XYZ file of C-alpha atoms in Angstrom:
523
model
C 129.653 122.913 114.493
C 126.878 120.447 115.854
C 124.121 118.894 113.802
C 121.120 117.034 114.940
C 121.935 113.843 113.139
C 124.793 112.739 111.300
C 124.589 109.435 109.127
C 127.905 108.195 108.747
C 129.772 105.396 106.493
C 126.768 104.787 104.263
C 126.328 104.739 100.292
C 124.116 107.337 99.227
C 121.505 106.495 96.481
C 120.151 110.193 96.107
C 116.752 109.408 94.339
C 117.806 110.683 91.065
C 118.569 107.283 89.429
C 122.330 107.913 89.422
C 124.730 105.167 90.979
C 125.483 105.305 94.805
C 128.390 107.222 95.894
C 129.695 107.122 99.494
C 128.936 110.150 101.873
C 127.824 111.284 105.324
C 124.630 112.969 105.637
C 123.896 115.689 108.058
C 120.712 116.814 109.198
C 119.917 120.284 111.097
C 116.253 121.616 111.751
C 114.499 119.206 109.953
C 116.411 119.618 106.635
C 119.368 117.895 104.905
C 122.310 120.323 105.705
C 125.306 118.509 104.467
C 126.278 115.567 102.243
C 129.887 114.735 101.918
C 132.801 114.049 104.453
C 131.673 115.270 107.535
C 134.457 113.794 109.637
C 135.132 115.834 113.092
C 131.289 117.127 113.097
C 129.273 116.317 116.148
C 125.699 115.465 116.195
C 123.080 114.751 118.984
C 122.112 111.479 117.186
C 124.717 109.512 115.244
C 123.845 106.510 112.792
C 126.515 104.307 111.527
C 125.266 103.232 108.218
C 128.146 101.053 107.247
C 127.304 98.360 104.717
C 124.109 100.206 104.296
C 122.054 102.386 101.837
C 121.094 105.960 102.882
C 118.216 107.011 100.583
C 115.323 109.459 100.618
C 112.188 108.542 102.459
C 109.976 106.323 100.317
C 107.010 108.026 99.127
C 103.881 105.749 98.764
C 102.121 107.299 95.611
C 98.970 105.238 96.047
C 97.762 105.066 99.699
C 94.398 104.693 101.466
C 95.511 105.970 104.881
C 93.260 109.060 104.777
C 91.156 108.084 107.877
C 93.292 105.027 109.362
C 96.362 107.239 110.047
C 93.827 109.312 112.282
C 92.527 106.209 113.865
C 96.301 105.274 115.023
C 98.792 107.974 114.036
C 101.714 105.703 114.436
C 101.002 104.112 110.919
C 103.432 101.284 111.617
C 102.782 99.166 108.722
C 104.173 102.080 106.478
C 107.009 103.632 108.638
C 108.364 100.233 109.206
C 109.020 99.634 105.529
C 110.626 103.082 104.879
C 107.660 104.913 103.842
C 107.857 108.858 104.933
C 105.047 110.274 102.835
C 101.863 108.952 101.389
C 99.515 110.255 98.705
C 95.839 109.703 99.790
C 92.422 110.429 98.654
C 92.891 107.650 95.918
C 90.173 105.591 93.724
C 87.609 108.619 93.888
C 87.214 108.359 97.734
C 88.787 111.329 99.870
C 88.093 112.041 103.480
C 87.110 115.586 102.274
C 85.001 117.676 101.352
C 82.238 115.944 103.256
C 79.062 117.464 103.911
C 76.585 116.395 106.819
C 74.809 113.790 104.924
C 78.048 112.124 103.721
C 79.436 112.223 107.160
C 76.339 110.506 108.459
C 76.541 107.900 105.663
C 80.135 107.158 106.489
C 79.469 107.055 110.273
C 76.843 104.359 109.437
C 78.345 102.259 106.681
C 82.154 102.975 106.819
C 83.143 101.541 110.207
C 84.664 98.374 109.420
C 88.176 99.536 110.024
C 87.532 102.316 112.805
C 86.726 101.917 116.401
C 83.325 102.865 117.582
C 84.783 105.865 119.394
C 86.028 107.550 116.300
C 84.211 110.168 114.615
C 84.633 112.601 111.538
C 85.030 116.039 112.852
C 85.958 117.840 109.730
C 83.989 118.965 106.467
C 86.503 120.878 104.090
C 89.706 119.715 103.008
C 91.360 122.528 104.888
C 89.729 121.086 108.109
C 90.979 117.593 107.364
C 94.380 118.913 106.738
C 94.370 120.753 110.059
C 93.308 117.362 111.764
C 96.446 115.865 110.018
C 98.608 118.450 111.518
C 98.001 117.199 114.873
C 100.606 114.774 113.967
C 101.435 111.319 112.536
C 104.506 109.212 111.902
C 104.744 110.263 108.305
C 103.334 112.957 105.961
C 100.047 112.956 103.814
C 99.452 114.484 100.700
C 95.778 114.446 99.750
C 93.770 114.218 96.469
C 90.252 115.087 96.133
C 87.922 112.422 95.376
C 85.540 112.424 92.489
C 83.121 109.808 94.230
C 83.251 112.171 97.183
C 82.220 115.422 95.618
C 79.543 113.498 93.472
C 78.158 111.869 96.537
C 78.249 115.463 98.334
C 76.240 116.678 95.272
C 74.404 113.854 94.029
C 74.294 111.042 96.530
C 74.426 107.636 94.691
C 72.336 108.558 91.763
C 73.122 106.642 88.618
C 72.725 109.577 85.966
C 74.266 112.547 84.488
C 74.554 115.622 86.420
C 72.471 118.636 85.647
C 74.421 121.990 84.862
C 73.621 123.174 88.282
C 75.121 120.028 89.861
C 78.104 119.822 87.571
C 79.009 123.343 88.668
C 78.665 122.470 92.369
C 81.128 119.756 91.920
C 83.417 121.867 90.053
C 83.350 124.274 92.930
C 83.967 121.696 95.448
C 87.044 120.567 93.347
C 88.309 124.082 93.186
C 87.942 124.798 96.735
C 89.636 121.445 97.814
C 92.611 122.229 95.434
C 92.631 125.934 96.910
C 92.876 124.265 100.325
C 96.060 122.333 99.147
C 94.792 119.336 97.501
C 97.327 117.932 94.797
C 94.718 116.719 92.326
C 91.798 114.652 91.416
C 91.066 111.035 91.624
C 88.517 108.738 90.202
C 87.383 105.128 91.250
C 85.603 104.220 87.895
C 84.353 100.656 89.345
C 83.191 102.003 92.449
C 80.047 103.891 92.962
C 79.134 106.542 92.856
C 82.385 107.501 90.862
C 81.489 104.716 88.262
C 78.195 106.762 87.274
C 80.344 109.708 85.954
C 81.051 109.660 82.266
C 84.012 111.193 80.694
C 82.612 114.641 79.967
C 81.785 115.040 83.519
C 85.196 113.880 84.771
C 86.961 115.898 82.207
C 85.326 119.158 83.442
C 86.478 118.316 86.980
C 89.954 117.383 85.782
C 90.042 120.745 84.294
C 89.133 122.334 87.604
C 91.854 120.731 89.228
C 94.415 121.166 86.544
C 93.774 124.945 86.579
C 95.696 124.859 89.957
C 98.217 122.346 88.722
C 96.550 119.352 89.911
C 97.051 115.696 88.510
C 94.442 113.338 87.383
C 94.646 109.950 89.287
C 92.296 107.062 88.154
C 91.355 103.775 88.964
C 90.323 103.135 85.615
C 87.084 101.891 84.395
C 88.302 98.219 83.719
C 91.434 96.235 84.364
C 90.433 93.202 82.728
C 88.428 92.522 79.661
C 88.032 96.315 79.123
C 91.705 97.311 80.004
C 92.504 99.071 76.960
C 89.063 101.175 76.518
C 89.730 101.900 80.176
C 93.456 103.169 79.667
C 92.308 105.239 76.548
C 89.539 106.809 78.414
C 91.910 107.874 81.226
C 94.457 109.267 78.637
C 91.745 111.069 76.753
C 90.718 112.604 79.945
C 94.052 114.021 80.406
C 94.215 115.240 76.819
C 90.970 117.265 76.744
C 91.498 118.632 80.475
C 95.034 119.464 80.049
C 96.102 117.483 83.192
C 98.755 115.110 83.661
C 97.625 111.482 84.251
C 98.404 108.830 87.007
C 96.965 105.408 86.210
C 96.453 103.711 89.410
C 97.818 100.263 90.182
C 98.327 99.366 86.466
C 97.860 95.712 85.839
C 95.796 93.319 83.732
C 93.391 91.445 85.961
C 91.832 87.913 85.229
C 93.278 85.090 83.470
C 91.642 86.012 79.976
C 93.432 89.271 80.295
C 96.904 88.082 81.118
C 99.494 89.705 78.668
C 97.410 92.656 77.942
C 99.980 94.873 79.616
C 101.867 94.812 76.102
C 99.224 96.626 74.564
C 98.333 98.660 77.510
C 101.926 99.984 77.798
C 102.145 100.713 74.019
C 98.966 102.901 74.486
C 100.746 104.915 77.276
C 103.538 105.501 74.861
C 101.197 106.434 72.144
C 99.294 109.107 74.241
C 102.616 110.341 75.632
C 103.838 110.775 72.045
C 100.569 112.895 71.594
C 101.919 115.179 74.518
C 99.657 113.591 77.431
C 101.899 113.154 80.398
C 100.949 109.697 81.422
C 102.670 107.599 84.244
C 101.410 104.903 86.499
C 101.882 103.143 89.812
C 102.076 99.427 90.769
C 102.241 97.163 93.848
C 104.490 94.081 93.406
C 102.022 91.209 93.860
C 100.023 88.886 91.809
C 96.632 89.424 93.976
C 94.870 92.572 94.264
C 92.428 93.823 97.132
C 89.342 95.735 97.387
C 85.776 95.481 98.971
C 83.522 92.522 98.448
C 81.028 94.607 96.907
C 83.281 95.177 93.909
C 81.967 91.600 92.662
C 78.431 93.011 92.555
C 77.020 94.822 89.395
C 77.159 98.531 89.251
C 73.268 98.706 89.480
C 73.549 96.901 92.861
C 75.179 100.071 94.260
C 72.456 102.649 93.271
C 71.096 104.495 96.179
C 74.007 103.377 98.459
C 74.389 100.753 100.903
C 70.911 100.699 102.443
C 69.523 100.115 99.004
C 72.171 97.482 98.475
C 71.013 95.716 101.601
C 67.624 95.688 100.512
C 68.419 94.046 97.142
C 70.704 91.647 98.846
C 67.705 90.553 101.097
C 65.074 90.172 98.193
C 64.902 86.742 96.805
C 64.088 87.834 93.336
C 66.936 90.267 93.212
C 69.451 87.823 94.454
C 68.621 85.626 91.609
C 69.288 88.514 89.075
C 72.696 89.227 91.352
C 73.585 85.869 90.728
C 73.606 86.125 87.012
C 75.095 89.425 86.802
C 77.836 89.667 89.523
C 81.175 90.209 87.980
C 82.874 86.890 89.295
C 86.122 86.450 86.970
C 87.685 84.464 89.744
C 87.398 81.040 91.157
C 85.637 81.011 94.494
C 88.983 79.754 96.233
C 90.811 82.809 94.671
C 88.646 85.415 96.754
C 89.838 85.645 100.336
C 88.069 87.308 103.074
C 90.568 89.790 105.001
C 88.205 91.846 106.954
C 84.785 90.851 108.315
C 84.602 92.939 111.588
C 81.731 91.048 113.107
C 82.827 87.602 111.954
C 86.448 87.534 112.376
C 86.400 83.549 112.130
C 86.295 84.224 108.382
C 89.233 86.338 108.210
C 91.812 84.672 106.073
C 89.384 82.160 104.601
C 88.383 82.076 100.874
C 84.803 82.221 99.665
C 84.900 78.327 98.982
C 85.914 77.695 102.515
C 83.198 80.258 104.006
C 80.559 78.631 101.907
C 81.439 75.229 103.162
C 81.442 76.623 106.799
C 78.018 77.798 106.504
C 76.593 75.205 104.383
C 75.662 77.093 101.538
C 76.547 77.839 98.085
C 79.265 80.525 97.462
C 76.957 83.171 96.123
C 74.567 82.746 98.991
C 77.515 82.773 101.484
C 78.910 86.047 100.002
C 75.520 87.750 99.876
C 74.670 86.779 103.520
C 78.135 87.895 104.697
C 77.741 91.096 102.952
C 74.273 91.526 104.865
C 75.730 90.636 108.116
C 78.671 93.102 107.840
C 76.582 95.955 106.602
C 78.126 95.668 103.082
C 81.584 96.204 104.743
C 83.799 92.986 103.882
C 87.189 93.502 102.532
C 89.129 91.013 100.270
C 92.118 89.704 98.338
C 91.490 88.488 94.649
C 94.437 86.204 93.133
C 94.075 87.283 89.611
C 97.248 88.728 88.394
C 100.194 87.198 86.425
C 103.903 87.694 87.312
C 104.982 88.299 83.707
C 102.646 91.081 83.666
C 103.986 92.434 87.017
C 107.597 92.380 85.821
C 106.795 93.881 82.652
C 104.895 97.033 84.156
C 107.686 97.210 86.848
C 110.396 97.674 84.174
C 108.639 100.640 82.497
C 110.430 104.014 83.000
C 106.971 105.253 83.860
C 106.083 103.064 86.668
C 106.278 104.217 90.277
C 105.720 102.117 93.380
C 102.395 102.317 95.438
C 101.082 100.124 98.228
C 97.045 100.577 97.462
C 97.116 100.082 101.275
C 96.409 102.039 104.395
C 98.968 102.610 107.137
C 97.595 100.383 109.795
C 99.011 98.562 113.094
C 98.871 94.919 114.056
C 96.878 95.717 117.131
C 93.677 97.701 118.016
C 90.878 97.557 115.295
C 92.992 95.601 112.797
C 93.978 92.893 115.251
C 91.841 90.419 113.751
C 92.203 91.222 110.015
C 94.149 89.557 107.268
C 95.128 92.553 105.137
C 96.796 92.202 101.884
C 100.618 91.780 102.712
C 101.327 95.150 100.625
C 100.178 97.065 103.588
C 103.442 95.896 105.416
C 105.623 94.685 102.491
C 105.326 96.609 99.190
C 108.599 98.797 99.345
C 110.836 95.995 100.695
C 109.430 93.527 98.384
C 110.754 95.677 95.406
C 114.238 95.911 97.017
C 114.524 92.495 98.366
C 112.890 90.332 95.519
C 112.880 92.077 92.312
C 116.124 93.984 92.730
C 117.901 90.887 93.420
C 116.386 89.103 90.837
C 117.819 91.532 88.370
C 114.230 93.079 87.088
C 115.437 96.494 88.486
C 118.893 98.091 89.583
C 119.022 99.053 92.959
C 119.204 102.986 92.094
C 116.354 102.591 89.811
C 114.288 100.789 92.317
C 114.936 103.608 94.746
C 114.249 106.423 92.135
C 110.830 104.670 91.530
C 110.169 105.082 95.319
C 111.370 108.689 95.838
C 112.645 110.943 93.029
C 110.085 109.721 90.466
C 106.940 110.051 92.778
C 108.268 113.482 94.146
C 108.811 114.852 90.690
C 105.219 113.696 89.607
C 103.736 115.288 92.622
C 105.664 118.409 92.262
C 107.227 117.981 95.756
C 109.927 120.716 95.590
C 111.852 119.656 98.622
C 111.364 116.124 99.116
C 112.485 112.792 97.075
C 115.884 113.612 96.715
C 118.684 113.203 99.026
C 120.456 116.768 98.434
C 121.196 119.739 100.849
C 118.383 121.953 101.428
C 115.731 119.246 101.028
C 113.430 118.151 103.927
C 115.084 115.318 105.914
C 112.975 112.462 105.058
C 115.575 109.624 105.058
C 115.220 105.773 105.136
C 118.459 103.559 105.883
C 118.315 100.042 104.667
C 120.595 96.888 104.285
C 120.636 96.048 100.669
C 121.702 92.666 101.656
C 119.054 92.068 104.235
C 116.184 93.956 103.179
C 112.809 91.796 102.634
C 109.140 91.651 103.061
C 108.064 89.256 105.730
C 104.259 89.669 105.373
C 102.510 87.146 103.501
C 98.955 86.373 102.464
C 98.638 83.863 105.474
C 100.622 85.877 107.937
C 100.311 89.544 106.614
C 100.726 91.665 109.632
C 104.709 91.172 109.991
C 107.121 94.113 109.642
C 109.712 94.093 106.994
C 113.429 93.138 107.700
C 116.519 95.339 106.987
C 115.256 98.811 107.399
C 116.488 99.783 110.732
C 116.138 103.704 110.486
C 113.553 105.810 109.156
C 113.490 109.581 109.605
C 110.420 112.008 108.804
C 111.198 115.778 108.892
C 114.382 115.401 110.668
C 113.232 113.377 113.519
C 113.699 109.668 113.926
C 110.552 107.762 113.776
C 112.312 104.050 113.443
C 115.699 103.752 115.110
C 117.530 100.377 115.362
C 114.330 98.689 114.125
C 112.287 100.046 116.952
C 109.451 102.688 116.533
C 110.553 105.784 118.744
C 107.114 107.059 119.303
C 107.441 110.205 117.296
C 104.715 111.851 115.319
C 106.613 114.362 113.268
C 104.333 113.905 109.866
C 102.140 116.635 108.848
C 99.706 117.372 105.913
C 101.590 118.507 102.750
C 99.708 121.267 101.064
C 100.225 121.963 97.429
C 101.277 125.500 96.967
C 98.784 127.982 95.196
């Protein structure tokens, strides 16, 4: 008998949370065909995993690779850290469904991380998934974004929908779910999702739940209003009959440090009421989002064009100064992507303001104007004690909150959050070694737990009959190399990654293979 791949001499951690056991792993036809003593069997490819762990491929349950993985299908920042599947369409923003107006809007105002010759060619979720089936280094499982369907129907209007508009949004969600989406996401600090109130979102979550969908939420507040926001997410799940996944669970801003004690207790409370609430986390004390998130919600009404008008108007700028949501010091907000002004990438707003000879507010407003509102940033506002407390929860899963990118091309001059390259090895290399998690529990939070949460029937565990998504890492050497000052560095200690039975990383080198596909939720 001959197999496609044999991984020999490794310690298997199968993703269930159980301790490791010694076994060989055989792969044939894209599937795990044998786990045990495979001595005497031949294979086209043999991997000696002596001293290493053989685990299921890591599942990034919170990713923003919807379009970046189509811009550069290698997705090197993720596969080089062992990720084989990503859940995209997060924070209320999905690649589909998009009508002609939304396509035009994104072509005009969403180009900070795409080359000039890249264009949106799809409309429906089915068409987007077909585009993904053209191949990538990893698999993609999309959600449908509340902000996307709201923009389809209502553009950037800050009001409640009419009955007809709500029905149109429910129809779009139902169609996306029928096309194979895995749930609904909201981004309740980002327009236009922020304009939706709980009753509206509950109705859309019901439409997703009817087809087994999950309600993912970037909640309405992660700082001062954290507890109210966690409660809102749980109540939506309760009233919609949907499981709830709270995104990048944290307490943001110094005045809110320590609130994770209460927010975790609230999760337990709602689980006691029968709401299936879980959450994900990235292992850093800094967050990342668009710089426009610091502006008040009213500044976003009408979309980017209206925002630019407000930023240019002296009287409105005075109001923006008074009402912008600045809970950080200026040296705690770092520019990571200003496409037309790369000299500012890696500088904090205090440094930018000094460079241009203006106060930080004017420097920020002018940079947003110059970049057509498209500026990415990192905010240093989290606390290590909260990070550890959240990580230890049995309901926590690992999610990068980052895109699959590459260190060249359109991203060459950017300074992304290091989580894009380092999330999973940081958990294994820092928090496991520090005793925060056992090795098998860390692997479970990256594999079996997110697979179970998503309903992936044949991924997330290293068992016979499952898809051959496999990551081989050295527990003594695995570590994140990406830093905030040098973020585009690949992880160490993850020499082999297999996706759908095809090696995509072999001996620390990308193989050029693109075996990844769109994963469609069974109807």
